[in-house]
Coordinates of C-alpha atoms and ligand atoms in Angstrom, one line a residue:
M846 CA 0.0 0.0 0.0
D847 CA 1.2 3.5 -0.7
P848 CA 2.9 4.5 2.5
R849 CA 1.2 7.9 2.3
I850 CA -2.3 6.3 2.2
D851 CA -1.2 4.1 5.2
R852 CA -0.1 7.3 7.1
M853 CA -3.5 8.9 6.3
S854 CA -5.2 5.8 7.7
T855 CA -7.3 8.0 10.1
P856 CA -8.5 10.9 8.0
R857 CA -7.5 14.0 9.9
T858 CA -9.1 17.5 9.7
Y859 CA -6.3 19.9 8.9
R860 CA -6.0 23.1 10.9
I861 CA -4.1 26.3 10.0
A862 CA -2.8 28.3 12.9
P863 CA -1.3 31.7 11.9
S864 CA 1.3 32.8 14.4
I865 CA 0.7 36.4 15.5
L866 CA 4.5 36.8 16.1
S867 CA 4.6 38.1 12.5
A868 CA 1.4 40.2 12.7
D869 CA 1.4 44.0 13.1
F870 CA 1.8 44.5 16.8
A871 CA 0.4 48.0 16.6
K872 CA -3.1 46.5 15.8
L873 CA -3.1 43.0 17.1
G874 CA -6.9 42.8 17.7
A875 CA -7.7 43.8 14.1
E876 CA -5.0 41.4 12.8
V877 CA -6.6 38.5 14.8
R878 CA -10.0 39.4 13.4
S879 CA -8.8 39.7 9.8
V880 CA -6.8 36.4 9.8
I881 CA -9.9 34.6 11.2
D882 CA -12.1 36.2 8.5
A883 CA -9.4 35.0 6.0
G884 CA -10.0 31.4 7.2
A885 CA -7.6 30.7 10.1
D886 CA -8.7 27.8 12.3
W887 CA -6.5 28.6 15.4
I888 CA -4.5 31.6 16.6
H889 CA -1.0 30.6 17.4
F890 CA 0.3 32.8 20.3
D891 CA 4.1 32.8 20.7
V892 CA 5.2 33.6 24.2
M893 CA 8.9 34.4 24.5
D894 CA 10.6 35.4 27.8
N895 CA 14.1 36.4 26.7
H896 CA 15.4 33.6 29.0
Y897 CA 14.4 30.3 27.4
V898 CA 14.7 32.0 23.9
P899 CA 16.6 35.2 23.0
N900 CA 13.5 37.2 22.3
L901 CA 10.7 38.9 24.2
T902 CA 7.0 39.0 23.1
F903 CA 3.8 39.2 25.0
G904 CA 2.1 37.9 28.2
P905 CA -1.2 36.8 29.6
M906 CA -2.6 40.4 29.5
V907 CA -2.3 40.5 25.7
C908 CA -4.0 37.1 25.5
E909 CA -6.8 38.4 27.6
A910 CA -7.1 41.5 25.4
L911 CA -7.2 39.3 22.3
R912 CA -9.6 36.7 23.6
P913 CA -12.8 38.6 22.6
H914 CA -11.4 39.1 19.1
A915 CA -10.7 35.4 18.6
V916 CA -14.2 34.5 17.3
K917 CA -15.6 33.6 13.9
A918 CA -18.4 35.7 12.2
D919 CA -21.0 33.3 13.6
G920 CA -19.6 34.0 17.1
S921 CA -18.0 30.6 17.6
R922 CA -14.8 30.6 19.6
V923 CA -11.5 30.3 17.8
P924 CA -8.9 28.4 19.8
I925 CA -5.9 30.4 21.1
D926 CA -3.0 28.0 20.8
V927 CA -0.4 29.3 23.3
H928 CA 3.2 28.3 22.7
L929 CA 5.2 28.9 25.8
M930 CA 8.9 29.5 25.1
V931 CA 9.5 30.3 28.7
Q932 CA 11.3 28.9 31.8
P933 CA 10.0 28.3 34.4
V934 CA 6.6 27.2 33.0
D935 CA 4.0 26.5 35.7
A936 CA 3.0 30.0 36.9
L937 CA 2.8 31.4 33.4
A938 CA 0.8 28.4 32.1
Q939 CA -1.8 29.0 34.9
A940 CA -1.9 32.7 34.1
F941 CA -2.6 32.0 30.4
A942 CA -5.3 29.5 31.3
K943 CA -7.0 32.3 33.2
A944 CA -6.4 34.7 30.3
G945 CA -8.5 32.6 28.0
A946 CA -6.0 30.2 26.3
D947 CA -7.5 27.0 24.9
L948 CA -4.3 25.0 24.3
I949 CA -1.1 25.5 26.2
S950 CA 2.1 23.9 24.9
F951 CA 5.5 24.0 26.6
H952 CA 9.0 22.7 26.0
P953 CA 9.7 19.7 28.3
D954 CA 13.3 20.9 28.7
A955 CA 11.9 24.1 30.3
S956 CA 10.0 22.3 33.1
T957 CA 11.6 20.5 36.0
H958 CA 8.5 18.2 36.4
V959 CA 6.9 17.7 32.9
D960 CA 4.1 15.3 34.1
R961 CA 3.1 17.8 36.9
T962 CA 3.1 20.8 34.4
L963 CA 0.9 18.8 32.0
Q964 CA -1.5 18.0 34.9
L965 CA -1.8 21.6 36.0
I966 CA -2.5 22.8 32.5
K967 CA -5.3 20.3 32.2
A968 CA -6.6 21.0 35.7
A969 CA -6.9 24.6 34.6
G970 CA -9.3 23.5 31.8
C971 CA -6.9 23.8 28.8
Q972 CA -5.6 21.2 26.4
A973 CA -1.9 20.4 27.1
G974 CA 0.9 20.1 24.6
L975 CA 4.6 19.3 24.5
T976 CA 6.9 21.2 22.1
F977 CA 10.1 19.7 20.8
N978 CA 13.0 21.8 19.4
P979 CA 14.7 20.4 16.2
A980 CA 17.5 18.7 18.1
M981 CA 15.3 17.4 21.0
P982 CA 14.4 13.7 21.2
I983 CA 10.8 12.8 21.7
D984 CA 11.4 10.0 24.3
V985 CA 9.5 11.8 27.1
L986 CA 6.3 11.2 25.1
E987 CA 6.5 7.5 26.0
W988 CA 5.8 8.4 29.6
V989 CA 3.1 11.1 29.3
I990 CA 1.3 10.2 26.1
D991 CA -1.8 9.7 28.1
K992 CA -1.7 13.4 29.3
V993 CA -0.9 15.0 26.0
D994 CA -3.5 16.5 23.7
L995 CA -1.1 18.1 21.3
V996 CA 2.5 17.6 20.1
L997 CA 4.1 20.7 18.6
L998 CA 7.2 20.0 16.6
M999 CA 9.6 22.9 15.9
S1000 CA 10.9 23.0 12.4
V1001 CA 13.0 26.1 13.2
N1002 CA 15.0 27.0 16.3
P1003 CA 12.6 28.9 18.5
G1004 CA 12.7 32.7 19.0
F1005 CA 12.1 34.2 15.7
G1006 CA 9.7 34.2 12.7
G1007 CA 10.8 34.1 9.1
Q1008 CA 13.4 31.3 9.4
S1009 CA 14.0 28.4 7.0
F1010 CA 12.3 25.0 7.5
I1011 CA 14.6 22.4 9.0
D1012 CA 14.0 19.2 7.1
S1013 CA 14.8 16.7 9.9
A1014 CA 11.4 17.8 11.4
L1015 CA 9.8 15.7 8.7
R1016 CA 11.4 12.5 10.0
K1017 CA 10.5 13.4 13.6
C1018 CA 6.9 14.1 12.4
E1019 CA 6.7 10.6 10.9
K1020 CA 7.9 9.1 14.2
V1021 CA 5.4 11.0 16.3
R1022 CA 2.6 10.2 13.9
R1023 CA 3.3 6.5 14.4
L1024 CA 3.4 7.0 18.2
I1025 CA 0.0 8.8 18.1
E1026 CA -1.5 6.1 15.9
S1027 CA -0.3 3.3 18.2
S1028 CA -1.5 5.2 21.3
G1029 CA -5.1 5.3 19.9
R1030 CA -5.5 8.7 21.4
D1031 CA -6.9 11.8 19.7
I1032 CA -3.7 13.9 19.7
R1033 CA -3.1 16.7 17.3
L1034 CA 0.3 16.9 15.6
E1035 CA 1.3 20.5 14.9
V1036 CA 4.5 21.7 13.1
D1037 CA 5.8 25.1 13.7
G1038 CA 8.3 27.2 11.8
G1039 CA 9.2 27.9 8.1
I1040 CA 5.9 26.6 6.8
K1041 CA 4.9 28.0 3.4
V1042 CA 2.5 27.2 0.6
D1043 CA 5.3 25.3 -1.2
N1044 CA 6.2 22.9 1.6
I1045 CA 3.0 22.4 3.6
R1046 CA 2.0 19.3 1.6
R1047 CA 5.3 17.6 2.5
V1048 CA 4.7 18.4 6.1
A1049 CA 1.2 16.9 5.9
D1050 CA 2.5 13.8 4.1
A1051 CA 4.9 13.4 7.0
G1052 CA 1.9 13.1 9.3
A1053 CA 1.1 16.6 10.6
D1054 CA -2.5 17.8 10.8
T1055 CA -2.0 21.3 12.2
F1056 CA 0.3 23.9 10.7
V1057 CA 1.7 27.1 12.2
A1058 CA 2.6 29.8 9.7
G1059 CA 3.6 33.3 10.7
S1060 CA 5.6 35.2 8.0
A1061 CA 4.0 33.1 5.2
I1062 CA 0.6 34.6 6.1
F1063 CA 1.2 38.0 7.8
G1064 CA 3.9 38.8 5.3
Q1065 CA 1.3 38.7 2.5
P1066 CA -1.0 41.6 1.5
D1067 CA -4.1 39.3 1.4
Y1068 CA -4.3 36.7 4.1
K1069 CA -7.3 34.9 2.5
T1070 CA -5.3 34.2 -0.7
V1071 CA -2.4 32.6 1.1
I1072 CA -4.6 30.6 3.5
E1073 CA -6.6 29.3 0.6
A1074 CA -3.5 28.4 -1.3
M1075 CA -2.3 26.4 1.7
R1076 CA -5.7 24.6 1.9
A1077 CA -5.5 23.8 -1.8
Q1078 CA -2.1 22.1 -1.2
L1079 CA -3.7 20.1 1.6
A1080 CA -6.8 19.0 -0.3
Ligands
DX5_1413 C1 9.2 30.6 16.5 C2 7.7 30.5 16.7 C3 7.0 30.2 15.5 C4 7.2 31.3 14.5 C5 6.7 30.8 13.1 O1 9.9 30.5 17.8 O2 7.5 29.4 17.6 O3 5.6 30.0 15.7 O4 6.4 32.4 14.8 O5 7.0 31.8 12.2 P1 7.3 31.5 10.7 O6 6.1 30.8 10.2 O7 7.5 32.8 10.1 O8 8.5 30.6 10.6
ZN1414 ZN1 5.2 28.9 17.9

Protein backbone atom coordinates (compact mmCIF):
# COMPACT_ATOMS: atom_id res chain seq x y z
CA MET A 1 0.00 0.00 0.00
CA ASP A 2 1.16 3.52 -0.74
CA PRO A 3 2.86 4.53 2.53
CA ARG A 4 1.16 7.92 2.29
CA ILE A 5 -2.26 6.28 2.23
CA ASP A 6 -1.20 4.15 5.17
CA ARG A 7 -0.12 7.29 7.07
CA MET A 8 -3.46 8.85 6.27
CA SER A 9 -5.23 5.80 7.72
CA THR A 10 -7.30 7.96 10.08
CA PRO A 11 -8.55 10.91 8.00
CA ARG A 12 -7.55 14.04 9.95
CA THR A 13 -9.06 17.51 9.71
CA TYR A 14 -6.29 19.92 8.88
CA ARG A 15 -5.96 23.11 10.93
CA ILE A 16 -4.09 26.28 9.95
CA ALA A 17 -2.79 28.30 12.91
CA PRO A 18 -1.34 31.68 11.93
CA SER A 19 1.32 32.84 14.39
CA ILE A 20 0.73 36.44 15.49
CA LEU A 21 4.47 36.81 16.06
CA SER A 22 4.56 38.07 12.46
CA ALA A 23 1.41 40.20 12.75
CA ASP A 24 1.35 44.01 13.09
CA PHE A 25 1.84 44.48 16.84
CA ALA A 26 0.36 47.98 16.58
CA LYS A 27 -3.07 46.51 15.77
CA LEU A 28 -3.15 42.95 17.08
CA GLY A 29 -6.91 42.83 17.66
CA ALA A 30 -7.65 43.81 14.09
CA GLU A 31 -5.01 41.37 12.83
CA VAL A 32 -6.61 38.51 14.76
CA ARG A 33 -10.04 39.36 13.37
CA SER A 34 -8.84 39.66 9.79
CA VAL A 35 -6.83 36.44 9.77
CA ILE A 36 -9.85 34.61 11.18
CA ASP A 37 -12.06 36.19 8.50
CA ALA A 38 -9.45 34.95 6.02
CA GLY A 39 -10.02 31.37 7.18
CA ALA A 40 -7.64 30.71 10.09
CA ASP A 41 -8.66 27.80 12.33
CA TRP A 42 -6.53 28.64 15.40
CA ILE A 43 -4.52 31.65 16.59
CA HIS A 44 -0.96 30.63 17.44
CA PHE A 45 0.30 32.81 20.32
CA ASP A 46 4.09 32.78 20.67
CA VAL A 47 5.20 33.64 24.20
CA MET A 48 8.91 34.43 24.55
CA ASP A 49 10.58 35.44 27.84
CA ASN A 50 14.10 36.42 26.71
CA HIS A 51 15.37 33.62 28.97
CA TYR A 52 14.39 30.32 27.37
CA VAL A 53 14.71 31.99 23.94
CA PRO A 54 16.64 35.17 23.00
CA ASN A 55 13.54 37.23 22.29
CA LEU A 56 10.66 38.86 24.20
CA THR A 57 7.05 39.02 23.07
CA PHE A 58 3.79 39.25 25.03
CA GLY A 59 2.13 37.86 28.18
CA PRO A 60 -1.25 36.80 29.59
CA MET A 61 -2.65 40.36 29.53
CA VAL A 62 -2.30 40.49 25.74
CA CYS A 63 -3.95 37.09 25.48
CA GLU A 64 -6.84 38.40 27.63
CA ALA A 65 -7.14 41.47 25.41
CA LEU A 66 -7.25 39.34 22.26
CA ARG A 67 -9.62 36.72 23.63
CA PRO A 68 -12.83 38.59 22.60
CA HIS A 69 -11.42 39.07 19.07
CA ALA A 70 -10.72 35.36 18.56
CA VAL A 71 -14.19 34.53 17.29
CA LYS A 72 -15.62 33.62 13.90
CA ALA A 73 -18.35 35.66 12.17
CA ASP A 74 -20.95 33.28 13.65
CA GLY A 75 -19.62 34.05 17.13
CA SER A 76 -17.98 30.64 17.60
CA ARG A 77 -14.78 30.63 19.62
CA VAL A 78 -11.47 30.34 17.76
CA PRO A 79 -8.90 28.42 19.85
CA ILE A 80 -5.93 30.40 21.11
CA ASP A 81 -2.99 28.03 20.80
CA VAL A 82 -0.42 29.30 23.32
CA HIS A 83 3.16 28.26 22.67
CA LEU A 84 5.21 28.90 25.82
CA MET A 85 8.88 29.50 25.07
CA VAL A 86 9.48 30.32 28.72
CA GLN A 87 11.28 28.93 31.76
CA PRO A 88 9.99 28.26 34.37
CA VAL A 89 6.61 27.24 32.96
CA ASP A 90 4.04 26.54 35.67
CA ALA A 91 2.97 29.99 36.90
CA LEU A 92 2.75 31.44 33.38
CA ALA A 93 0.82 28.42 32.13
CA GLN A 94 -1.78 28.97 34.85
CA ALA A 95 -1.92 32.69 34.08
CA PHE A 96 -2.57 31.96 30.39
CA ALA A 97 -5.30 29.50 31.29
CA LYS A 98 -7.00 32.30 33.25
CA ALA A 99 -6.40 34.70 30.34
CA GLY A 100 -8.46 32.57 27.96
CA ALA A 101 -5.99 30.20 26.29
CA ASP A 102 -7.51 27.02 24.86
CA LEU A 103 -4.33 25.01 24.31
CA ILE A 104 -1.05 25.52 26.16
CA SER A 105 2.15 23.89 24.94
CA PHE A 106 5.53 24.04 26.65
CA HIS A 107 9.04 22.75 26.02
CA PRO A 108 9.72 19.73 28.30
CA ASP A 109 13.33 20.89 28.73
CA ALA A 110 11.91 24.10 30.29
CA SER A 111 9.99 22.30 33.07
CA THR A 112 11.55 20.48 36.02
CA HIS A 113 8.47 18.24 36.35
CA VAL A 114 6.89 17.66 32.94
CA ASP A 115 4.12 15.34 34.14
CA ARG A 116 3.10 17.82 36.86
CA THR A 117 3.06 20.76 34.41
CA LEU A 118 0.86 18.80 32.01
CA GLN A 119 -1.50 18.01 34.88
CA LEU A 120 -1.76 21.62 36.02
CA ILE A 121 -2.55 22.82 32.48
CA LYS A 122 -5.35 20.26 32.17
CA ALA A 123 -6.60 20.98 35.70
CA ALA A 124 -6.90 24.63 34.62
CA GLY A 125 -9.26 23.50 31.83
CA CYS A 126 -6.91 23.77 28.84
CA GLN A 127 -5.61 21.20 26.40
CA ALA A 128 -1.95 20.42 27.09
CA GLY A 129 0.88 20.11 24.57
CA LEU A 130 4.59 19.33 24.48
CA THR A 131 6.90 21.19 22.12
CA PHE A 132 10.14 19.74 20.78
CA ASN A 133 13.02 21.78 19.37
CA PRO A 134 14.72 20.44 16.23
CA ALA A 135 17.53 18.69 18.13
CA MET A 136 15.31 17.44 20.98
CA PRO A 137 14.44 13.72 21.17
CA ILE A 138 10.78 12.78 21.75
CA ASP A 139 11.42 9.99 24.30
CA VAL A 140 9.51 11.80 27.06
CA LEU A 141 6.29 11.22 25.10
CA GLU A 142 6.45 7.52 25.97
CA TRP A 143 5.79 8.36 29.64
CA VAL A 144 3.14 11.09 29.30
CA ILE A 145 1.31 10.20 26.07
CA ASP A 146 -1.85 9.70 28.14
CA LYS A 147 -1.74 13.35 29.31
CA VAL A 148 -0.92 15.03 25.99
CA ASP A 149 -3.55 16.53 23.68
CA LEU A 150 -1.09 18.13 21.26
CA VAL A 151 2.48 17.56 20.08
CA LEU A 152 4.12 20.67 18.63
CA LEU A 153 7.23 19.99 16.57
CA MET A 154 9.59 22.91 15.91
CA SER A 155 10.90 23.02 12.36
CA VAL A 156 12.98 26.10 13.23
CA ASN A 157 15.01 26.97 16.33
CA PRO A 158 12.56 28.92 18.52
CA GLY A 159 12.72 32.67 19.03
CA PHE A 160 12.05 34.24 15.66
CA GLY A 161 9.71 34.22 12.69
CA GLY A 162 10.83 34.13 9.07
CA GLN A 163 13.42 31.35 9.43
CA SER A 164 13.97 28.42 7.03
CA PHE A 165 12.34 25.03 7.51
CA ILE A 166 14.61 22.38 9.04
CA ASP A 167 14.00 19.16 7.09
CA SER A 168 14.78 16.74 9.94
CA ALA A 169 11.41 17.81 11.41
CA LEU A 170 9.77 15.66 8.72
CA ARG A 171 11.41 12.48 10.00
CA LYS A 172 10.51 13.39 13.59
CA CYS A 173 6.92 14.07 12.43
CA GLU A 174 6.66 10.58 10.93
CA LYS A 175 7.90 9.06 14.22
CA VAL A 176 5.40 11.05 16.29
CA ARG A 177 2.56 10.19 13.90
CA ARG A 178 3.31 6.47 14.40
CA LEU A 179 3.40 7.00 18.17
CA ILE A 180 0.03 8.78 18.10
CA GLU A 181 -1.52 6.09 15.90
CA SER A 182 -0.32 3.32 18.24
CA SER A 183 -1.55 5.24 21.30
CA GLY A 184 -5.08 5.27 19.89
CA ARG A 185 -5.53 8.73 21.41
CA ASP A 186 -6.89 11.83 19.68
CA ILE A 187 -3.69 13.90 19.74
CA ARG A 188 -3.07 16.75 17.34
CA LEU A 189 0.29 16.92 15.58
CA GLU A 190 1.31 20.51 14.90
CA VAL A 191 4.46 21.67 13.07
CA ASP A 192 5.82 25.13 13.66
CA GLY A 193 8.34 27.19 11.75
CA GLY A 194 9.20 27.95 8.13
CA ILE A 195 5.92 26.59 6.78
CA LYS A 196 4.95 27.98 3.36
CA VAL A 197 2.53 27.21 0.56
CA ASP A 198 5.29 25.29 -1.21
CA ASN A 199 6.21 22.94 1.63
CA ILE A 200 2.96 22.44 3.61
CA ARG A 201 2.01 19.34 1.57
CA ARG A 202 5.32 17.64 2.46
CA VAL A 203 4.67 18.40 6.14
CA ALA A 204 1.16 16.92 5.88
CA ASP A 205 2.52 13.84 4.10
CA ALA A 206 4.91 13.36 7.03
CA GLY A 207 1.88 13.11 9.32
CA ALA A 208 1.13 16.64 10.57
CA ASP A 209 -2.49 17.79 10.83
CA THR A 210 -1.97 21.29 12.21
CA PHE A 211 0.26 23.95 10.68
CA VAL A 212 1.71 27.11 12.19
CA ALA A 213 2.55 29.83 9.70
CA GLY A 214 3.63 33.33 10.69
CA SER A 215 5.58 35.19 8.03
CA ALA A 216 4.04 33.13 5.20
CA ILE A 217 0.65 34.58 6.11
CA PHE A 218 1.19 37.95 7.78
CA GLY A 219 3.90 38.79 5.27
CA GLN A 220 1.30 38.73 2.49
CA PRO A 221 -1.03 41.62 1.54
CA ASP A 222 -4.05 39.28 1.36
CA TYR A 223 -4.35 36.65 4.13
CA LYS A 224 -7.26 34.86 2.47
CA THR A 225 -5.32 34.19 -0.74
CA VAL A 226 -2.40 32.58 1.06
CA ILE A 227 -4.57 30.55 3.47
CA GLU A 228 -6.65 29.29 0.55
CA ALA A 229 -3.45 28.39 -1.32
CA MET A 230 -2.32 26.39 1.74
CA ARG A 231 -5.67 24.60 1.92
CA ALA A 232 -5.49 23.80 -1.79
CA GLN A 233 -2.15 22.10 -1.17
CA LEU A 234 -3.73 20.07 1.64
CA ALA A 235 -6.84 19.04 -0.32
C1 LIG B 1 9.23 30.59 16.53
C2 LIG B 1 7.73 30.47 16.75
C3 LIG B 1 6.99 30.17 15.47
C4 LIG B 1 7.17 31.26 14.46
C5 LIG B 1 6.75 30.78 13.11
O1 LIG B 1 9.88 30.54 17.77
O2 LIG B 1 7.45 29.44 17.64
O3 LIG B 1 5.61 30.00 15.75
O4 LIG B 1 6.41 32.39 14.80
O5 LIG B 1 7.01 31.81 12.21
P1 LIG B 1 7.31 31.49 10.68
O6 LIG B 1 6.08 30.81 10.18
O7 LIG B 1 7.55 32.85 10.08
O8 LIG B 1 8.51 30.59 10.65
ZN1 LIG C 1 5.24 28.90 17.89
